[in-house]
PDB file of C-alpha atoms in Angstrom:
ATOM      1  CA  UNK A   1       0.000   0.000   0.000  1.00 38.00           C
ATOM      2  CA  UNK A   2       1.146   3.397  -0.800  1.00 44.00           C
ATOM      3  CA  UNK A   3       1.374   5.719   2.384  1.00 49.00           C
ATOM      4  CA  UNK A   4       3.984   8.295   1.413  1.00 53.00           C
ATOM      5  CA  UNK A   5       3.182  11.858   1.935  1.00 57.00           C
ATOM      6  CA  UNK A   6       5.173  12.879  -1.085  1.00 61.00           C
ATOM      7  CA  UNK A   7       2.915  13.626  -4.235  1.00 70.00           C
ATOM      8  CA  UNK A   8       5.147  14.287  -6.539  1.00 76.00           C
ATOM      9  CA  UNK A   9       8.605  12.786  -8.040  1.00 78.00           C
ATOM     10  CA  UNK A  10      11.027  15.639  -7.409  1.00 81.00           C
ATOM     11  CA  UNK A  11      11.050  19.691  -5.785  1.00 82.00           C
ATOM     12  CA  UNK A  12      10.995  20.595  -9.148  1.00 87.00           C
ATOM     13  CA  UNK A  13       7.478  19.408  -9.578  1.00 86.00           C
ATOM     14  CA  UNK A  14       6.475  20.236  -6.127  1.00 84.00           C
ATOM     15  CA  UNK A  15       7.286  23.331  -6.377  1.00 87.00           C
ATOM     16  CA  UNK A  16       5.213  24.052  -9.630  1.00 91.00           C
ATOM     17  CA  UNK A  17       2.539  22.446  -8.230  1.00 89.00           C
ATOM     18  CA  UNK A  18       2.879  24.919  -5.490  1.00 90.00           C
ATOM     19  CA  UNK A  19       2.631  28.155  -7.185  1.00 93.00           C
ATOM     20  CA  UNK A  20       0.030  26.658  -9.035  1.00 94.00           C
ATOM     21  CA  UNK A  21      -2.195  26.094  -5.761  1.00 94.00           C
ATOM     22  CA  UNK A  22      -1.404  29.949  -5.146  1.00 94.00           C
ATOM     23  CA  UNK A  23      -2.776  30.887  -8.492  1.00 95.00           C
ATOM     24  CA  UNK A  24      -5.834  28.808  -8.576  1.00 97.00           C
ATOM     25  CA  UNK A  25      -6.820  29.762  -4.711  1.00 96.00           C
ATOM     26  CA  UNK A  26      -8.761  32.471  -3.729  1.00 96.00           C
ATOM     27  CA  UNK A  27      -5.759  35.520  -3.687  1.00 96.00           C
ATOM     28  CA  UNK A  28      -5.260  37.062  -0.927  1.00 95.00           C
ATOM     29  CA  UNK A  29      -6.018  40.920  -0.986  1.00 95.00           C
ATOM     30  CA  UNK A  30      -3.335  43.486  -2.599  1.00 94.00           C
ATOM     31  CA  UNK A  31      -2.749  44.802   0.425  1.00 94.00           C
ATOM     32  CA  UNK A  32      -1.580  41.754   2.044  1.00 95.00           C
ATOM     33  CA  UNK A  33       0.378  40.300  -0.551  1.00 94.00           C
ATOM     34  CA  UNK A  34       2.472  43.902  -0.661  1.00 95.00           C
ATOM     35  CA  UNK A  35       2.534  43.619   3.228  1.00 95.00           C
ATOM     36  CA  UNK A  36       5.026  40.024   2.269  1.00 95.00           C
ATOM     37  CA  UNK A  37       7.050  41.826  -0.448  1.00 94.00           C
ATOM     38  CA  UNK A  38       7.630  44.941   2.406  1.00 94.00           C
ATOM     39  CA  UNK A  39       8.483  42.409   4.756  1.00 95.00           C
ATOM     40  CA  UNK A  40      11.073  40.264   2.556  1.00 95.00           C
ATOM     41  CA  UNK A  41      12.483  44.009   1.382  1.00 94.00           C
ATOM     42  CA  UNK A  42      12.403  45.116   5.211  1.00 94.00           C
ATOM     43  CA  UNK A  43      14.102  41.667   6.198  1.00 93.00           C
ATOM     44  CA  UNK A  44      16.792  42.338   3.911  1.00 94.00           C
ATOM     45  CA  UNK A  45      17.839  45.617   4.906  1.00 93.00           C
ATOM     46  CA  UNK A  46      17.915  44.692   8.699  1.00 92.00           C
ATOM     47  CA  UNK A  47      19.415  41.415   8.588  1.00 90.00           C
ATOM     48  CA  UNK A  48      16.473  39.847   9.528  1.00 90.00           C
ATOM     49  CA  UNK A  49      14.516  36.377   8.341  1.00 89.00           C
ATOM     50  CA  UNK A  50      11.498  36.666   5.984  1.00 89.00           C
ATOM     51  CA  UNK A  51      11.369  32.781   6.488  1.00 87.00           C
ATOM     52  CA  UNK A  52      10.140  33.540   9.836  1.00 89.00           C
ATOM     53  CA  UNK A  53       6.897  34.348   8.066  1.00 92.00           C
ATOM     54  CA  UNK A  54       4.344  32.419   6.862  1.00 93.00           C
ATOM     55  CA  UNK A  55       4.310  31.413   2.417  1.00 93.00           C
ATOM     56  CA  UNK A  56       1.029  33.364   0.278  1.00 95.00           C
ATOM     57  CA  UNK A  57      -0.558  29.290  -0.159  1.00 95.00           C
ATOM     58  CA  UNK A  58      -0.539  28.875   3.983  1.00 95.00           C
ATOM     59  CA  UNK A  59      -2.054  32.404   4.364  1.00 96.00           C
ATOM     60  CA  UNK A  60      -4.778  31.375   1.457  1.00 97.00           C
ATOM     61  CA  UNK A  61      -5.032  28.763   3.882  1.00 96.00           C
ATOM     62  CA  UNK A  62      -5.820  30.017   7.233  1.00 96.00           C
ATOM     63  CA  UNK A  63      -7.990  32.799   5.671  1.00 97.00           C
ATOM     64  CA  UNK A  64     -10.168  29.886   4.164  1.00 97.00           C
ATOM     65  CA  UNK A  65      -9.836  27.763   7.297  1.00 97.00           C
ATOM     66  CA  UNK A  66     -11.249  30.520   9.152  1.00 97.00           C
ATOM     67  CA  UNK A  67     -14.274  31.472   7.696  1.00 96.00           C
ATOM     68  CA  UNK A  68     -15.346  28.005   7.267  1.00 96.00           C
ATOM     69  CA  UNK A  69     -15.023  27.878  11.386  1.00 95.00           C
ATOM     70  CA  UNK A  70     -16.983  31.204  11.596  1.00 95.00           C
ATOM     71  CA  UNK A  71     -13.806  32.507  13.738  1.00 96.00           C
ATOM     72  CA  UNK A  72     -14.489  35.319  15.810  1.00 96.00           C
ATOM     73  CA  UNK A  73     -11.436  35.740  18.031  1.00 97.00           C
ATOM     74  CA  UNK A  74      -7.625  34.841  17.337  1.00 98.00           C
ATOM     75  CA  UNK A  75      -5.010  34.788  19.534  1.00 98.00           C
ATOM     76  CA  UNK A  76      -1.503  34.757  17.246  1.00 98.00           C
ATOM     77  CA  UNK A  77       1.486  33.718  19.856  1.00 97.00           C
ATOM     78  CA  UNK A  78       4.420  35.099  17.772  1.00 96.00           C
ATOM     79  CA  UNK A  79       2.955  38.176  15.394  1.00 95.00           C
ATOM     80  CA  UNK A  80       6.732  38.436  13.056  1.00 95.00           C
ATOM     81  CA  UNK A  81       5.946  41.437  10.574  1.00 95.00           C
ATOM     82  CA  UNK A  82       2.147  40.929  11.477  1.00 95.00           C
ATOM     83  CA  UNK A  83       1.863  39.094   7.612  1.00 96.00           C
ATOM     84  CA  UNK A  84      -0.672  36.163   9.157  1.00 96.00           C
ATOM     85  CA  UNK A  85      -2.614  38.845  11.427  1.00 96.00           C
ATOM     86  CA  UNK A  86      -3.425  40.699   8.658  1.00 97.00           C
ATOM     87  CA  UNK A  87      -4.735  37.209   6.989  1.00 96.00           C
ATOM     88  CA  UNK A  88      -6.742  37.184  10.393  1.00 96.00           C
ATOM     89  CA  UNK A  89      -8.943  40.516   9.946  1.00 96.00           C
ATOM     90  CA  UNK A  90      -9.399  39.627   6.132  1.00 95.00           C
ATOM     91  CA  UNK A  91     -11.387  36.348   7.450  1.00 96.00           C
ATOM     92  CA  UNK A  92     -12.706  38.123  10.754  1.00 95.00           C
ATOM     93  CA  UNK A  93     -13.158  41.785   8.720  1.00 92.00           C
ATOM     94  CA  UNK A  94     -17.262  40.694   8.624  1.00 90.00           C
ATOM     95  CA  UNK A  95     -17.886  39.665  11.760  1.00 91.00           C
ATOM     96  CA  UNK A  96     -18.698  41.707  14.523  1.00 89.00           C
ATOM     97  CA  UNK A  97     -17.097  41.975  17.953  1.00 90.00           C
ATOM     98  CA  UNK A  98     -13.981  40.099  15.915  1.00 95.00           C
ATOM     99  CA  UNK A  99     -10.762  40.592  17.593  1.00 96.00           C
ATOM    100  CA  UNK A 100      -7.058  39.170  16.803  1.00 97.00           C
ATOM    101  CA  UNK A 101      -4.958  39.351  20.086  1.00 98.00           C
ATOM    102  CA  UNK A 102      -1.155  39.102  19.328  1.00 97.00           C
ATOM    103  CA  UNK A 103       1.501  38.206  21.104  1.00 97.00           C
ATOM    104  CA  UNK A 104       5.163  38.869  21.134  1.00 96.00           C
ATOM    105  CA  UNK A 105       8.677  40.468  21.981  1.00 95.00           C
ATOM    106  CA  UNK A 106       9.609  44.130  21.552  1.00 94.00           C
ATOM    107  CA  UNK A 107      11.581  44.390  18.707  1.00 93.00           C
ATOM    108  CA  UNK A 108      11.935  45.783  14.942  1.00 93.00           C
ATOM    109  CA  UNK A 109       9.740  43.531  13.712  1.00 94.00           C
ATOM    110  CA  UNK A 110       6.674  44.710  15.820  1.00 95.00           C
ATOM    111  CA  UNK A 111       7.276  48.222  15.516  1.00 95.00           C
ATOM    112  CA  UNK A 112       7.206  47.113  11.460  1.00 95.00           C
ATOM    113  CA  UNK A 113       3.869  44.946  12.455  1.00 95.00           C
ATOM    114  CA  UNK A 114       2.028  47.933  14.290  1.00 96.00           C
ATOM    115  CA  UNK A 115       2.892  50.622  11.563  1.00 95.00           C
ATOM    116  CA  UNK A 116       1.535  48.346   9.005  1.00 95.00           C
ATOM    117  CA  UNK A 117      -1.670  47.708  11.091  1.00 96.00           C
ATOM    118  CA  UNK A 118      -2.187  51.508  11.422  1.00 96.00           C
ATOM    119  CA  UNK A 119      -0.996  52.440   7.751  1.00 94.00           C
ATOM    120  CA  UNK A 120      -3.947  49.477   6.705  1.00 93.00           C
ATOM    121  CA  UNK A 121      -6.174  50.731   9.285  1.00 93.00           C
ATOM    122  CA  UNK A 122      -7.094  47.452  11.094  1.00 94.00           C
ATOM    123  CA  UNK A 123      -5.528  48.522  14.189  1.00 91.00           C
ATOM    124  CA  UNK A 124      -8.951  48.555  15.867  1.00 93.00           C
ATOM    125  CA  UNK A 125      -9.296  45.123  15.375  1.00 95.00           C
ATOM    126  CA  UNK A 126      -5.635  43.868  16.186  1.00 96.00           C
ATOM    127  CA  UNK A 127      -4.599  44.137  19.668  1.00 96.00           C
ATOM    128  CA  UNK A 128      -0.299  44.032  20.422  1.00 97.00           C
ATOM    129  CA  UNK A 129       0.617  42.912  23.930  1.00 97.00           C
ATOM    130  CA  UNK A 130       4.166  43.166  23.578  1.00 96.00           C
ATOM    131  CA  UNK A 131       6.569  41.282  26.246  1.00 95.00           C
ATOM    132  CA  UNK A 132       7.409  37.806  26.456  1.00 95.00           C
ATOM    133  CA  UNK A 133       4.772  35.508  25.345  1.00 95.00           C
ATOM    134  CA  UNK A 134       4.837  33.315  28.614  1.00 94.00           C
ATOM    135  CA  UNK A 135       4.172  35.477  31.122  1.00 95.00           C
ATOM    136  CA  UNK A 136       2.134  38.143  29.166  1.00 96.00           C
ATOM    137  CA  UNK A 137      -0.556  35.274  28.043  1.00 97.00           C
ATOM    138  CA  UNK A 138      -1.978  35.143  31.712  1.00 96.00           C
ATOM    139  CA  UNK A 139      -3.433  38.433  31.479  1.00 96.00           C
ATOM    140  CA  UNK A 140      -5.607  36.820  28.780  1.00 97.00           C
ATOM    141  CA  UNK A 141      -7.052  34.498  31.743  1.00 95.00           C
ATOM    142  CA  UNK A 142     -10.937  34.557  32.021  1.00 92.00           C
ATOM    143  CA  UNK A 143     -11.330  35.055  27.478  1.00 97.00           C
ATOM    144  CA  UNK A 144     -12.290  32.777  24.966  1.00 97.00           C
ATOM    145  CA  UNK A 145     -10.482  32.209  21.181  1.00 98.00           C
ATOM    146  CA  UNK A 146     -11.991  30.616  18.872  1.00 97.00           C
ATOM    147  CA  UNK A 147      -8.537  29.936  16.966  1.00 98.00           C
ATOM    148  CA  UNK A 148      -4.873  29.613  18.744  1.00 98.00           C
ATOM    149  CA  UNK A 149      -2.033  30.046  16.307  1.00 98.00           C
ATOM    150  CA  UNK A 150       1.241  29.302  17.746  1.00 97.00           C
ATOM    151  CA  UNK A 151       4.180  30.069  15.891  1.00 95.00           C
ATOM    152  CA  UNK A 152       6.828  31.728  18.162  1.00 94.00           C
ATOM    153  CA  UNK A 153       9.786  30.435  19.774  1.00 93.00           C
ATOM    154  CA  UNK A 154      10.024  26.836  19.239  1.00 93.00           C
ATOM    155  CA  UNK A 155      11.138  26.083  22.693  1.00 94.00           C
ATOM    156  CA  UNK A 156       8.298  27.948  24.426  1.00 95.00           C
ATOM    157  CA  UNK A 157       5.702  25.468  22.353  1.00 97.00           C
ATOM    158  CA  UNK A 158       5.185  23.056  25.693  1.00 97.00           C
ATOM    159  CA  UNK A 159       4.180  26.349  28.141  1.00 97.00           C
ATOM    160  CA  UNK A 160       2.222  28.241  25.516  1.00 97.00           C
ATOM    161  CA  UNK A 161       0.171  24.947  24.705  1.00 97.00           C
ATOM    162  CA  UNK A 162      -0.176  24.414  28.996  1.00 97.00           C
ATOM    163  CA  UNK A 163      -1.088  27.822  29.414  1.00 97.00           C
ATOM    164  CA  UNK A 164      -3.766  28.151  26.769  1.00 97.00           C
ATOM    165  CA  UNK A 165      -5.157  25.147  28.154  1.00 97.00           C
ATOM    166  CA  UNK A 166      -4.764  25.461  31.996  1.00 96.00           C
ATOM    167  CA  UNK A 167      -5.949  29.142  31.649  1.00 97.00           C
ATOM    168  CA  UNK A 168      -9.232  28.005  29.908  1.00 96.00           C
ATOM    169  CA  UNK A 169      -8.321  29.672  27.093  1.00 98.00           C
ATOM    170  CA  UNK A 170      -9.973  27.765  23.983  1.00 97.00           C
ATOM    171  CA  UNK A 171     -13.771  27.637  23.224  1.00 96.00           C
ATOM    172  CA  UNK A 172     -15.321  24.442  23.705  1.00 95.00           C
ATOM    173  CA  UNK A 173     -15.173  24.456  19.895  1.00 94.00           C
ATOM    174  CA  UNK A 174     -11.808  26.071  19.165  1.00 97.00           C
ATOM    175  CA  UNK A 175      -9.090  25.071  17.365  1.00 98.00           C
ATOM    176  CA  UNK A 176      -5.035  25.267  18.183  1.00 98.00           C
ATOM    177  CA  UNK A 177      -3.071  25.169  15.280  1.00 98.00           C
ATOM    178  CA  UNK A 178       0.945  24.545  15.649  1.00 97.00           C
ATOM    179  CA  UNK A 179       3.158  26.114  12.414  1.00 95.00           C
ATOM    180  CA  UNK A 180       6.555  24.648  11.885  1.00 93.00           C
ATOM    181  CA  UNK A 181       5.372  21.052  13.753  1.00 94.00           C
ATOM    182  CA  UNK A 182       7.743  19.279  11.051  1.00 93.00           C
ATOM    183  CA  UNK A 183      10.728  21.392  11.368  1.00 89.00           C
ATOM    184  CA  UNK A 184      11.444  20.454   7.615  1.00 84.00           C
ATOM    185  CA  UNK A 185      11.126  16.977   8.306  1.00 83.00           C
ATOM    186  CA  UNK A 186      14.092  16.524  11.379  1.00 88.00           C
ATOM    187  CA  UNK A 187      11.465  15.649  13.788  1.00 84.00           C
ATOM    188  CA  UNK A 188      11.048  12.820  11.041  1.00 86.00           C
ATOM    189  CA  UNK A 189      14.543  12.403  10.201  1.00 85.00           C
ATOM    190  CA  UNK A 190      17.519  13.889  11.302  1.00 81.00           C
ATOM    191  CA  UNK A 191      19.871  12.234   9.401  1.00 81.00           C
ATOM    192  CA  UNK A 192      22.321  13.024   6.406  1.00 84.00           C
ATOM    193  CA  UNK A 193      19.421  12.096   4.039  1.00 87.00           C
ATOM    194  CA  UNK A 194      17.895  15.611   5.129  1.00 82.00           C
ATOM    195  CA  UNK A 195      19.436  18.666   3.974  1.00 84.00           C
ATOM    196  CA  UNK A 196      18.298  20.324   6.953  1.00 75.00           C
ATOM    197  CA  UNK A 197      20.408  18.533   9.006  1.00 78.00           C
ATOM    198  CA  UNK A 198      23.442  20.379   7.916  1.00 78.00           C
ATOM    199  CA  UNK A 199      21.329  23.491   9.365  1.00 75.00           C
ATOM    200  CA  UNK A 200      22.609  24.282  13.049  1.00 74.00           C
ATOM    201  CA  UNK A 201      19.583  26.539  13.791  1.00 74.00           C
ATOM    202  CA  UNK A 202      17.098  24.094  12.186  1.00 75.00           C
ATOM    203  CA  UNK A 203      18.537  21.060  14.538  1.00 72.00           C
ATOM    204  CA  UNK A 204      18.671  23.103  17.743  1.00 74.00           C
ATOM    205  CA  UNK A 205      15.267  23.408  17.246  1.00 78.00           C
ATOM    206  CA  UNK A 206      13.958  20.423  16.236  1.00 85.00           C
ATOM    207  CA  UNK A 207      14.373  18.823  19.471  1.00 89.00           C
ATOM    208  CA  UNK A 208      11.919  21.191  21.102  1.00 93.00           C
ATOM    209  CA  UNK A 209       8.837  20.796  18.124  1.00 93.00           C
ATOM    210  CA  UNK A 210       9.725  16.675  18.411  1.00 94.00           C
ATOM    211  CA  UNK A 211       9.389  17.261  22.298  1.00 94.00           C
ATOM    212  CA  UNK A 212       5.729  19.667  21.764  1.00 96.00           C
ATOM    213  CA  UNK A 213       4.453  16.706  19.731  1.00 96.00           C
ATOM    214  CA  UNK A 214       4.770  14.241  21.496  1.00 97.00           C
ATOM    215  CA  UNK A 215       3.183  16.578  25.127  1.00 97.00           C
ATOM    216  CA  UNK A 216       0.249  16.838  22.823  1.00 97.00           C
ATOM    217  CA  UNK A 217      -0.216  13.300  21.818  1.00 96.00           C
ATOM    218  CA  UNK A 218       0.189  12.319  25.958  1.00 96.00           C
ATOM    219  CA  UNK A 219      -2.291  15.136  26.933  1.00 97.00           C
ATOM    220  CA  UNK A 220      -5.667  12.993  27.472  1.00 97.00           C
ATOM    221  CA  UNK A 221      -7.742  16.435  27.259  1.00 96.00           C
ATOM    222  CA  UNK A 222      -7.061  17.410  23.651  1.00 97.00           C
ATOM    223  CA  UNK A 223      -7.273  15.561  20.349  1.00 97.00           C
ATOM    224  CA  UNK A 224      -5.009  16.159  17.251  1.00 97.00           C
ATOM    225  CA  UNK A 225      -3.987  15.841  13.986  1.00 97.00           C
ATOM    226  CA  UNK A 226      -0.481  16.507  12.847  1.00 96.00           C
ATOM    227  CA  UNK A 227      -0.622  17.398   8.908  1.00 94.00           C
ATOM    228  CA  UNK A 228       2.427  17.452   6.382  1.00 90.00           C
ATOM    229  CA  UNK A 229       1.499  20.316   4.887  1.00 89.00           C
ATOM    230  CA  UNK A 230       3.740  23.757   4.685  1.00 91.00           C
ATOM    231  CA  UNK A 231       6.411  23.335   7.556  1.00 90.00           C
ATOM    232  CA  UNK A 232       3.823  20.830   9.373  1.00 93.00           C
ATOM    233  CA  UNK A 233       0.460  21.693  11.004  1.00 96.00           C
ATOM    234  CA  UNK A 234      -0.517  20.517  14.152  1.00 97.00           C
ATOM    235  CA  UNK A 235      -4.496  20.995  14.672  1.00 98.00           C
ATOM    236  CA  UNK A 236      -5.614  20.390  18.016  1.00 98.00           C
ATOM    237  CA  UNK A 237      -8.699  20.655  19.765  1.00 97.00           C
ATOM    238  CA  UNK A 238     -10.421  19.975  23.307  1.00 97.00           C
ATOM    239  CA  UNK A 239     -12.116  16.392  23.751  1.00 94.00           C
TER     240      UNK A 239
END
């Protein structure tokens, strides 16, 4: 029986195949798709890493994902450049009350996040706690998300996933969704038959995304699915 996750016969094909999921998806709006060209410009000139943000296909994504769950309130652990919040209001724009609550360091790339929030005028509808994500989440104790993205610090996974949980954080219907819950396949395979293995920052962080895994397949209060798709999805929800 063929089980393989791998479609197609080499990257070249994959990633055509890719680019042609972008183009025959719903686009994402001009203003968001100049938002990831600022950002890989910005990165650029301030030695930073685009890669830290999410591709156009996974945004196409989570937009689709979250009007088909009639999302009314995010909470984004790790914002980046604010590319996937702004993917956030254009699902949420609709609904009223809708709120995206994000999370994350001071630093160049959330000064960069809030003046593009202001400059697109959704800053009424995107909130910035700034500080460090594990301490500033319990002031979020008592509210309810309808959707958890986590995609900060890979070795803060385990506490932001106890937190949410322990602090009641999730509607009974809600959905947690881990980015980067493949680590380019390490977590897989770590061997020489993976480029990434050659990648010192990709392998000391590996370890931690194997370790968050394999929490959330122990934890008997949560159900999950961990999907090979972009850098690996893991899509978790309460029992």
């Amino acid at each position: 029986m063929y089980t393989a996750t791998e479609l197609y016969p080499n990257a070249e094909v994959g990633n055509a195949v890719h680019e042609y999921c972008i183009n025959h998806s719903t686009a994402v709006p001009k203003h968001i798709d100049e938002h990831r060209n600022n950002t890989i410009e910005w990165a650029t000139k301030t030695n930073n890493d685009a890669d830290m943000m999410i591709n156009t296909l996974q945004a196409q994504f989570l937009i689709f994902f979250a009007k088909a769950q009639g999302v009314k309130r995010v909470l984004e652990i790790g914002m980046f450049t604010g590319y996937s919040a702004l993917a956030w209001v254009e699902a949420l724009k609709d609904k009223p009350d809708a709120e995206i609550v994000c999370l994350d360091i001071p630093g160049q790339s959330t000064e960069f996040a809030k003046e593009t929030f202001v400059k697109t005028k959704v800053d009424n509808i995107i909130k910035v706690i700034e500080g460090n994500a594990e301490t500033s989440i319990d002031s979020l104790a008592g509210q309810k998300f309808d959707l958890i993205f986590i995609d900060a610090n890979k070795d803060g996974y385990v506490t932001y996933f106890e937190k949410v949980l322990n602090l009641n954080l999730l509607s009974p219907k809600g959905i947690i969704i881990a980015d980067n819950a493949l680590k380019r396949g390490l977590v897989a395979d770590n061997s020489e038959r993976n480029p990434a293995s050659k990648d010192e920052g990709q392998m000391g962080n590996y370890v931690h995304i194997d370790r968050f895994n394999k929490f959330v397949k122990d934890d008997p209060r949560v159900e999950h699915v961990l999907l090979p798709a972009f850098d690996g999805l893991n899509m978790i929800r309460l029992k």
